[in-house]
Amino acid sequence: MKIQNKITGAVRPCALKLAGAVLLSCSLLVFDHAAANATSISGDSLTILRMRENTRDDQLFPLYEYLNLSASDTGSQGTISVQLGGWGRIDLGDRSSQRRSDGDIQYGFLSYRANKNNLQFNAGRQWIVEGVATERLDGLYLRTDLAAGFTAATFVGTPVTTDPNFEGGELMYGGRIAHTLPKYYSIGLSALRNESDAEGLREEEGVDVWLHPIPQLDISGRSSYNSLSNGWAEHAYTLSVTPMDALRLSASMQRISYRDYFYHVTTSALSLTNGILDPNEELWNVGGSVGFMPTKNINVALEYNRYEYEIAGNADYYGVTASFTTPTALTAGASFHRMDGDTGPLRYNQYRAWATQKFGPADLTLDFFDVDFDSSITGRTNTYSLAAAAGYNFNRSLRVAADVDYQRSTDFDNELRGLVKLSYAFGFGKEGQ
C-alpha cells in the first residue's frame, strides 16, 4: 500500500499539469480555427413514444427525444470538432417516475484529431474507455501513438453521476499504455483513481490483451485489480478458432468477486447495500460454442455455459440456435435453451422463434419468446411474450417504426406495451452531402 500511495501521489500532480496543458492546447486550436467556418455539420434525432399500463393501472405515455450533433472543420494539421448529445423525457399521461419531465446532457466536448500519430484530445463531458476505465467524465482526455509500437492515453476530470444518493467523487484520473504489433497482438496496462477530499473511492489497475498469432486464432481478455479492497475484481477471457469459413469454435472464462467488482458504484441497482447483491458472492463462468454454416444461407450454433456461484448455487445453460435467410429477403430462426440450476427460478426451458421480412423500403418482424419453469414462480409455471414490429424507410435519412409487445409474466396476467419511433439523420457540408 505504501508503494501504491507513492505512485498515486506522483500521478495526481502530473495529471493536473496535463489537464492544464491540454486545456491550453485546446484554446490555441480554437483560436487557430476561429477564422474558418465548419466544413460539415451532422446529427441524428430519435423520437420515441412509449405506451403501457403499470400495476397501479396508471396510463403511461412517456415521450423521449435523443439528439446527437456534430460540427467539424478539417485543416492542414488535423480536424477540430464539437460533439454534443443529450436526451429528454416528458410524460404525456400519468407520471412514469417522480418527475413528469427529465433530461440529461450525455456528452458534449471539443475534440482535436491530428493527421499524425493518431493524436487526439478532448475537453468536456465524454465517455472514457481505456482499460479499467469505462467512465463518463467532465474533463480532459489525451492519447497518442509513441515510438516502436507504443501508445499512451491519459484522462483527468470529475465523474458524472445521475443518482444524487451516491457519491461520484471529486476527481478521477488515470491512463493506459499499450504495445501493439499490428495483425499479431496488443497488450495494455491501465490504472485509475477516483477520490473525494483526497480519500480514495476507487483505485484499480488492469491488464488487457489481444493475441492473433495465426489467422485462425483470436484470444482476448482483461483482468482488473482493486487496490482499495486488495482483491482481483474480474478476469474475463475469450478464445475463438476458425479452422474453416463454415466452422467457428469459441470458449470463454469469467470470474467476478462481488466485493471487489462492485466496491464503489453510482447506482442503487448495483450497490452491495441494496439487499440484492451479496458482497460475499463470487461468480465463475466457463462456456463455449460451436457455429456451423452448412450453406451460406443456414447457420446453426450449439452453446454451453456453466455458472458457479459461491452463495446462490450453480447452473448449466445450454441449447441450440438455427437461422436461415432466403433470396426473397426473409430471415427466420428458432432456438431452444435449458437452464438447469440448483434453485427453482433457475430451472426452466426457454423457446424462441422469430422472422423478419423486407418489402422494399418496408419491413415486418414477429418474435415469440416462451419460458416453461419446472416449478411454480409466484403461482405461474409458464411465461411468454409475442412482439410485432413494422418499419418504413422513406429515404436513407428518415425512418418510422412501431412495436407492439404482449406479455404474460410472473408479474402480469396480461400486459400490452407499444411504442412508435421516428429517426432522422441530417448533414450539411462535405460529410452531409
Coordinates of C-alpha atoms in Angstrom, one line a residue:
M1 CA 0.0 0.0 0.0
K2 CA 2.9 2.4 0.7
I3 CA 4.2 1.9 -2.8
Q4 CA 0.7 2.4 -4.3
N5 CA 0.3 5.6 -2.3
K6 CA 3.6 6.9 -3.6
I7 CA 2.5 6.1 -7.2
T8 CA -0.8 7.9 -6.6
G9 CA 0.9 10.9 -5.0
A10 CA 3.1 11.2 -8.1
V11 CA 0.4 10.6 -10.7
R12 CA -2.0 13.2 -9.3
P13 CA 0.1 16.3 -9.8
C14 CA 1.2 15.0 -13.2
A15 CA -2.5 14.6 -14.2
L16 CA -3.3 18.1 -13.1
K17 CA -0.4 19.5 -15.0
L18 CA -1.5 17.5 -18.1
A19 CA -5.0 19.0 -17.7
G20 CA -3.7 22.5 -17.8
A21 CA -1.5 21.7 -20.8
V22 CA -4.3 20.1 -22.8
L23 CA -6.7 23.0 -21.9
L24 CA -4.2 25.5 -23.2
S25 CA -3.7 23.4 -26.4
C26 CA -7.5 23.3 -26.9
S27 CA -7.6 27.1 -26.6
L28 CA -4.9 27.6 -29.2
L29 CA -6.6 25.2 -31.6
V30 CA -9.9 27.0 -31.3
F31 CA -8.1 30.3 -32.0
D32 CA -6.3 28.8 -35.0
H33 CA -9.6 27.5 -36.5
A34 CA -11.7 30.5 -35.5
A35 CA -11.4 32.1 -38.9
A36 CA -12.8 29.1 -40.7
N37 CA -16.4 28.0 -40.8
A38 CA -17.3 24.4 -40.0
T39 CA -16.9 22.3 -43.2
S40 CA -19.5 19.8 -42.0
I41 CA -22.5 19.7 -39.6
S42 CA -24.3 16.4 -39.0
G43 CA -26.7 14.9 -36.5
D44 CA -29.4 12.5 -35.8
S45 CA -32.7 12.6 -33.9
L46 CA -34.6 9.7 -32.4
T47 CA -38.1 10.3 -31.0
I48 CA -39.8 7.5 -29.1
L49 CA -43.4 7.4 -27.7
R50 CA -43.8 4.5 -25.3
M51 CA -47.3 3.2 -24.2
R52 CA -48.1 0.9 -21.3
E53 CA -50.0 0.4 -18.1
N54 CA -48.4 -0.4 -14.8
T55 CA -49.5 -2.4 -11.8
R56 CA -51.4 0.6 -10.4
D57 CA -53.4 0.9 -13.6
D58 CA -51.6 4.1 -14.5
Q59 CA -51.7 5.0 -18.2
L60 CA -48.1 5.8 -19.1
F61 CA -47.2 7.7 -22.3
P62 CA -43.6 8.9 -21.8
L63 CA -42.2 10.8 -24.9
Y64 CA -38.4 10.6 -25.3
E65 CA -36.1 12.6 -27.6
Y66 CA -32.5 11.6 -28.2
L67 CA -30.4 14.2 -30.2
N68 CA -26.8 14.0 -31.4
L69 CA -25.0 16.8 -33.1
S70 CA -21.5 17.1 -34.6
A71 CA -19.7 20.0 -36.3
S72 CA -16.2 19.6 -37.7
D73 CA -13.5 21.6 -39.6
T74 CA -10.6 19.9 -41.2
G75 CA -7.3 21.8 -41.7
S76 CA -3.8 21.1 -42.8
Q77 CA -2.8 19.8 -39.4
G78 CA -5.9 17.9 -38.4
T79 CA -9.6 18.1 -37.6
I80 CA -11.3 20.0 -34.8
S81 CA -14.9 19.2 -33.9
V82 CA -17.6 19.8 -31.4
Q83 CA -19.7 16.8 -30.3
L84 CA -22.9 17.1 -28.4
G85 CA -25.6 14.6 -27.3
G86 CA -28.5 14.5 -24.9
W87 CA -31.9 13.2 -24.1
G88 CA -35.2 14.5 -22.7
R89 CA -38.4 13.0 -21.5
I90 CA -41.9 14.3 -20.8
D91 CA -44.9 12.3 -19.6
L92 CA -48.0 12.8 -21.7
G93 CA -50.1 10.6 -19.5
D94 CA -49.7 9.6 -15.8
R95 CA -46.2 10.0 -14.3
S96 CA -43.7 7.3 -15.2
S97 CA -41.3 8.5 -12.4
Q98 CA -41.1 11.0 -9.6
R99 CA -40.7 13.9 -12.1
R100 CA -43.0 14.4 -15.0
S101 CA -40.1 15.5 -17.2
D102 CA -36.4 14.8 -17.1
G103 CA -33.3 15.0 -19.3
D104 CA -29.5 14.9 -19.4
I105 CA -26.5 16.0 -21.5
Q106 CA -24.9 12.7 -22.2
Y107 CA -21.8 14.1 -23.8
G108 CA -20.5 17.5 -25.0
F109 CA -16.9 18.1 -25.8
L110 CA -14.4 19.8 -28.0
S111 CA -12.1 17.3 -29.9
Y112 CA -9.0 17.6 -32.0
R113 CA -7.5 14.8 -34.1
A114 CA -4.1 15.4 -35.6
N115 CA -3.1 14.0 -39.0
K116 CA -0.1 12.3 -37.5
N117 CA 0.5 9.8 -34.7
N118 CA -3.3 9.3 -34.1
L119 CA -3.1 12.2 -31.7
Q120 CA -6.4 13.0 -30.1
F121 CA -7.5 15.1 -27.2
N122 CA -11.0 16.0 -25.9
A123 CA -12.2 18.6 -23.5
G124 CA -15.7 18.4 -21.9
R125 CA -18.2 15.7 -21.0
Q126 CA -17.3 12.5 -22.7
W127 CA -17.1 8.7 -22.4
I128 CA -13.6 7.4 -21.5
V129 CA -12.9 3.8 -22.5
E130 CA -9.3 2.9 -21.6
G131 CA -8.5 -0.4 -20.0
V132 CA -10.1 -0.5 -16.5
A133 CA -11.8 2.9 -17.2
T134 CA -15.3 2.9 -18.8
E135 CA -16.5 6.2 -17.4
R136 CA -18.5 9.3 -18.2
L137 CA -16.3 12.3 -17.2
D138 CA -16.4 16.1 -17.2
G139 CA -12.7 16.6 -18.0
L140 CA -9.8 16.1 -20.4
Y141 CA -8.5 13.2 -22.4
L142 CA -5.4 12.8 -24.4
R143 CA -4.0 9.8 -26.4
T144 CA -1.2 9.4 -29.0
D145 CA 1.0 6.9 -30.7
L146 CA 4.6 6.7 -29.5
A147 CA 7.7 5.2 -31.0
A148 CA 8.3 1.4 -31.5
G149 CA 4.6 0.4 -31.4
F150 CA 3.7 2.0 -28.1
T151 CA 0.6 4.1 -27.4
A152 CA -0.4 6.1 -24.4
A153 CA -3.6 7.7 -23.1
T154 CA -4.5 9.7 -20.0
F155 CA -7.5 11.5 -18.6
V156 CA -8.5 13.7 -15.7
G157 CA -11.8 15.2 -14.6
T158 CA -14.9 14.9 -12.4
P159 CA -17.1 11.7 -12.7
V160 CA -20.7 12.2 -13.9
T161 CA -23.4 10.7 -11.8
T162 CA -27.2 10.6 -12.3
D163 CA -28.2 9.3 -8.9
P164 CA -28.0 12.0 -6.2
N165 CA -27.9 9.4 -3.4
F166 CA -24.4 8.1 -4.5
E167 CA -21.2 10.0 -4.3
G168 CA -19.4 10.1 -7.7
G169 CA -16.2 11.7 -6.4
E170 CA -14.5 15.0 -6.9
L171 CA -11.5 13.9 -9.1
M172 CA -10.8 11.0 -11.3
Y173 CA -7.6 10.4 -13.2
G174 CA -5.7 7.6 -14.9
G175 CA -4.4 6.3 -18.1
R176 CA -3.3 3.4 -20.2
I177 CA -0.1 2.4 -22.0
A178 CA 0.0 -0.3 -24.6
H179 CA 2.3 -2.0 -27.1
T180 CA 0.9 -3.3 -30.4
L181 CA 2.3 -5.3 -33.2
P182 CA -0.4 -4.9 -35.9
K183 CA -2.1 -8.1 -37.0
Y184 CA -0.5 -10.1 -34.2
Y185 CA -1.1 -8.7 -30.7
S186 CA -1.9 -5.8 -28.4
I187 CA -1.1 -5.7 -24.6
G188 CA -2.2 -2.8 -22.4
L189 CA -1.7 -1.7 -18.8
S190 CA -4.1 0.7 -17.2
A191 CA -5.0 2.4 -13.9
L192 CA -7.5 4.8 -12.5
R193 CA -8.1 6.6 -9.2
N194 CA -11.3 8.3 -8.0
E195 CA -11.2 10.4 -4.9
S196 CA -13.1 12.8 -2.7
D197 CA -11.3 15.1 -0.3
A198 CA -8.1 13.2 -1.2
E199 CA -9.6 10.0 0.1
G200 CA -9.8 7.1 -2.4
L201 CA -13.2 5.9 -3.6
R202 CA -11.9 3.7 -6.3
E203 CA -8.3 2.6 -7.2
E204 CA -8.0 0.0 -9.9
E205 CA -5.3 -1.4 -12.1
G206 CA -5.7 -3.8 -15.0
V207 CA -4.2 -5.6 -18.0
D208 CA -5.9 -6.2 -21.3
V209 CA -4.7 -8.4 -24.2
W210 CA -5.5 -9.3 -27.8
L211 CA -3.5 -12.1 -29.4
H212 CA -3.7 -13.1 -33.0
P213 CA -0.7 -15.4 -33.6
I214 CA -2.2 -17.2 -36.6
P215 CA -5.1 -16.1 -38.9
Q216 CA -7.5 -18.8 -37.4
L217 CA -6.9 -17.9 -33.8
D218 CA -8.0 -15.0 -31.6
I219 CA -7.5 -14.6 -27.8
S220 CA -8.8 -11.5 -26.0
G221 CA -9.4 -10.6 -22.4
R222 CA -8.8 -8.5 -19.3
S223 CA -8.0 -8.6 -15.6
S224 CA -8.7 -5.9 -13.1
Y225 CA -7.4 -5.5 -9.5
N226 CA -9.0 -3.4 -6.8
S227 CA -6.2 -1.8 -4.7
L228 CA -8.6 -0.5 -2.0
S229 CA -10.2 -3.9 -1.2
N230 CA -6.9 -5.7 -2.1
G231 CA -8.6 -8.2 -4.4
W232 CA -9.0 -9.2 -8.0
A233 CA -12.3 -7.8 -9.3
E234 CA -12.5 -9.6 -12.6
H235 CA -10.9 -12.0 -15.0
A236 CA -12.6 -12.4 -18.4
Y237 CA -11.1 -14.1 -21.4
T238 CA -12.4 -15.4 -24.7
L239 CA -10.8 -17.7 -27.3
S240 CA -12.1 -18.2 -30.8
V241 CA -10.9 -20.6 -33.5
T242 CA -12.0 -20.6 -37.2
P243 CA -10.5 -23.7 -38.8
M244 CA -12.6 -23.1 -41.9
D245 CA -15.0 -20.4 -43.2
A246 CA -18.1 -22.6 -42.3
L247 CA -16.9 -23.6 -38.8
R248 CA -16.3 -21.4 -35.7
L249 CA -15.3 -22.5 -32.2
S250 CA -15.2 -20.3 -29.1
A251 CA -14.5 -20.7 -25.4
S252 CA -14.8 -18.2 -22.6
M253 CA -13.9 -17.9 -18.9
Q254 CA -15.0 -15.2 -16.4
R255 CA -14.5 -14.8 -12.7
I256 CA -16.1 -11.9 -10.7
S257 CA -15.7 -11.1 -7.0
Y258 CA -18.7 -9.0 -6.0
R259 CA -16.9 -7.3 -3.1
D260 CA -14.1 -6.1 -5.3
Y261 CA -16.1 -5.6 -8.6
F262 CA -19.0 -3.6 -7.0
Y263 CA -16.8 -1.8 -4.4
H264 CA -17.9 1.7 -5.4
V265 CA -20.9 2.2 -7.7
T266 CA -23.1 5.2 -8.5
T267 CA -26.5 3.4 -8.9
S268 CA -28.6 1.6 -6.4
A269 CA -29.2 -1.4 -8.7
L270 CA -25.5 -2.4 -8.3
S271 CA -25.0 -1.4 -4.7
L272 CA -23.8 -4.0 -2.2
T273 CA -26.1 -2.4 0.3
N274 CA -29.4 -2.8 -1.6
G275 CA -30.1 -6.3 -0.2
I276 CA -30.0 -7.9 -3.6
L277 CA -26.2 -8.3 -4.2
D278 CA -24.3 -10.2 -1.6
P279 CA -20.7 -8.8 -1.1
N280 CA -19.5 -12.3 -0.3
E281 CA -20.8 -13.7 -3.6
E282 CA -18.3 -14.9 -6.2
L283 CA -19.1 -16.0 -9.8
W284 CA -17.2 -18.4 -12.1
N285 CA -18.4 -18.8 -15.6
V286 CA -16.9 -21.1 -18.3
G287 CA -18.5 -21.9 -21.6
G288 CA -18.2 -22.4 -25.3
S289 CA -20.0 -22.6 -28.6
V290 CA -19.8 -24.2 -32.0
G291 CA -21.1 -22.4 -35.0
F292 CA -21.6 -24.1 -38.3
M293 CA -22.8 -22.9 -41.7
P294 CA -23.7 -25.9 -43.9
T295 CA -24.7 -23.4 -46.6
K296 CA -24.2 -19.7 -47.0
N297 CA -27.9 -19.2 -46.0
I298 CA -28.1 -21.5 -43.0
N299 CA -26.4 -21.0 -39.6
V300 CA -26.5 -23.4 -36.6
A301 CA -24.9 -22.8 -33.2
L302 CA -24.6 -25.0 -30.1
E303 CA -23.9 -23.2 -26.8
Y304 CA -23.0 -24.2 -23.3
N305 CA -22.3 -22.2 -20.2
R306 CA -21.5 -23.3 -16.6
Y307 CA -22.3 -20.8 -13.8
E308 CA -20.9 -21.4 -10.3
Y309 CA -22.0 -19.0 -7.5
E310 CA -20.4 -19.3 -4.1
I311 CA -23.8 -18.5 -2.4
A312 CA -26.6 -18.6 -5.0
G313 CA -25.6 -22.1 -6.3
N314 CA -24.7 -23.5 -9.6
A315 CA -26.4 -23.7 -13.0
D316 CA -25.8 -25.1 -16.5
Y317 CA -27.2 -23.2 -19.5
Y318 CA -27.1 -24.9 -22.9
G319 CA -29.0 -25.0 -26.1
V320 CA -29.1 -24.7 -29.9
T321 CA -30.0 -21.8 -32.3
A322 CA -30.7 -22.2 -36.0
S323 CA -31.4 -19.4 -38.6
F324 CA -31.7 -19.0 -42.3
T325 CA -32.1 -16.4 -45.0
T326 CA -33.8 -16.6 -48.4
P327 CA -33.3 -14.6 -51.7
T328 CA -36.7 -13.0 -51.0
A329 CA -35.2 -11.0 -48.0
L330 CA -36.7 -13.4 -45.4
T331 CA -34.7 -14.1 -42.3
A332 CA -36.1 -16.5 -39.7
G333 CA -34.8 -18.7 -36.9
A334 CA -35.6 -20.7 -33.7
S335 CA -33.8 -21.6 -30.6
F336 CA -34.1 -23.9 -27.5
H337 CA -32.2 -23.5 -24.3
R338 CA -32.2 -25.2 -21.0
M339 CA -31.3 -23.5 -17.6
D340 CA -30.6 -26.3 -15.1
G341 CA -29.8 -24.7 -11.8
D342 CA -29.9 -25.6 -8.1
T343 CA -33.0 -23.4 -7.3
G344 CA -36.5 -23.2 -8.8
P345 CA -36.1 -19.8 -10.6
L346 CA -33.0 -21.3 -12.3
R347 CA -34.7 -24.4 -13.7
Y348 CA -36.6 -23.9 -16.9
N349 CA -36.8 -24.4 -20.7
Q350 CA -36.6 -21.4 -23.0
Y351 CA -38.0 -21.3 -26.5
R352 CA -37.8 -18.6 -29.2
A353 CA -38.9 -18.2 -32.8
W354 CA -38.6 -15.1 -35.0
A355 CA -38.9 -13.9 -38.6
T356 CA -38.2 -10.7 -40.5
Q357 CA -39.4 -10.0 -44.0
K358 CA -38.5 -7.0 -46.1
F359 CA -40.8 -5.5 -48.7
G360 CA -38.7 -2.9 -50.5
P361 CA -38.5 0.1 -48.1
A362 CA -40.7 -1.6 -45.5
D363 CA -40.0 -4.4 -43.1
L364 CA -42.1 -6.6 -40.7
T365 CA -40.8 -8.6 -37.7
L366 CA -42.5 -11.2 -35.5
D367 CA -40.8 -12.6 -32.3
F368 CA -42.2 -15.2 -29.9
F369 CA -40.4 -16.0 -26.6
D370 CA -41.6 -18.6 -24.1
V371 CA -40.3 -19.9 -20.7
D372 CA -41.5 -23.0 -19.0
F373 CA -40.4 -23.3 -15.3
D374 CA -40.1 -26.7 -13.7
S375 CA -41.9 -25.4 -10.6
S376 CA -44.3 -22.5 -9.9
I377 CA -42.9 -19.0 -9.7
T378 CA -45.3 -16.7 -7.9
G379 CA -48.1 -19.0 -8.9
R380 CA -47.1 -19.4 -12.6
T381 CA -45.1 -22.1 -14.4
N382 CA -45.3 -20.5 -17.9
T383 CA -44.5 -17.0 -19.2
Y384 CA -44.3 -15.8 -22.8
S385 CA -44.2 -12.7 -25.0
L386 CA -45.3 -12.0 -28.5
A387 CA -43.9 -9.0 -30.3
A388 CA -44.6 -7.5 -33.7
A389 CA -42.7 -4.6 -35.3
A390 CA -43.1 -2.8 -38.6
G391 CA -40.9 -0.1 -40.1
Y392 CA -40.8 2.1 -43.3
N393 CA -37.7 3.9 -44.7
F394 CA -38.8 7.0 -46.6
N395 CA -35.2 7.5 -47.6
R396 CA -31.7 7.0 -46.1
S397 CA -32.3 9.7 -43.5
L398 CA -35.9 9.2 -42.4
R399 CA -37.5 6.1 -40.8
V400 CA -40.7 5.4 -38.9
A401 CA -41.3 2.3 -36.9
A402 CA -43.8 0.9 -34.4
D403 CA -43.7 -2.1 -32.0
V404 CA -46.4 -3.9 -30.1
D405 CA -45.5 -6.4 -27.3
Y406 CA -47.9 -8.7 -25.5
Q407 CA -46.6 -10.4 -22.3
R408 CA -47.8 -12.9 -19.8
S409 CA -45.2 -12.9 -17.0
T410 CA -44.8 -13.6 -13.3
D411 CA -45.9 -10.0 -12.6
F412 CA -48.7 -9.5 -15.1
D413 CA -51.5 -11.7 -16.3
N414 CA -51.8 -9.7 -19.5
E415 CA -49.6 -6.8 -20.4
L416 CA -49.7 -4.9 -23.6
R417 CA -46.9 -2.4 -24.5
G418 CA -46.3 -0.3 -27.6
L419 CA -44.0 2.3 -29.0
V420 CA -43.7 4.5 -32.0
K421 CA -40.4 5.9 -33.1
L422 CA -39.2 8.4 -35.6
S423 CA -35.5 8.6 -36.6
Y424 CA -34.0 11.3 -38.7
A425 CA -30.4 11.9 -39.8
F426 CA -29.2 15.1 -41.4
G427 CA -25.9 16.7 -42.6
F428 CA -24.5 19.7 -44.3
G429 CA -21.2 20.3 -45.9
K430 CA -18.7 17.7 -47.1
E431 CA -19.9 14.9 -44.7
G432 CA -23.5 15.7 -45.1
Q433 CA -23.6 15.7 -48.9

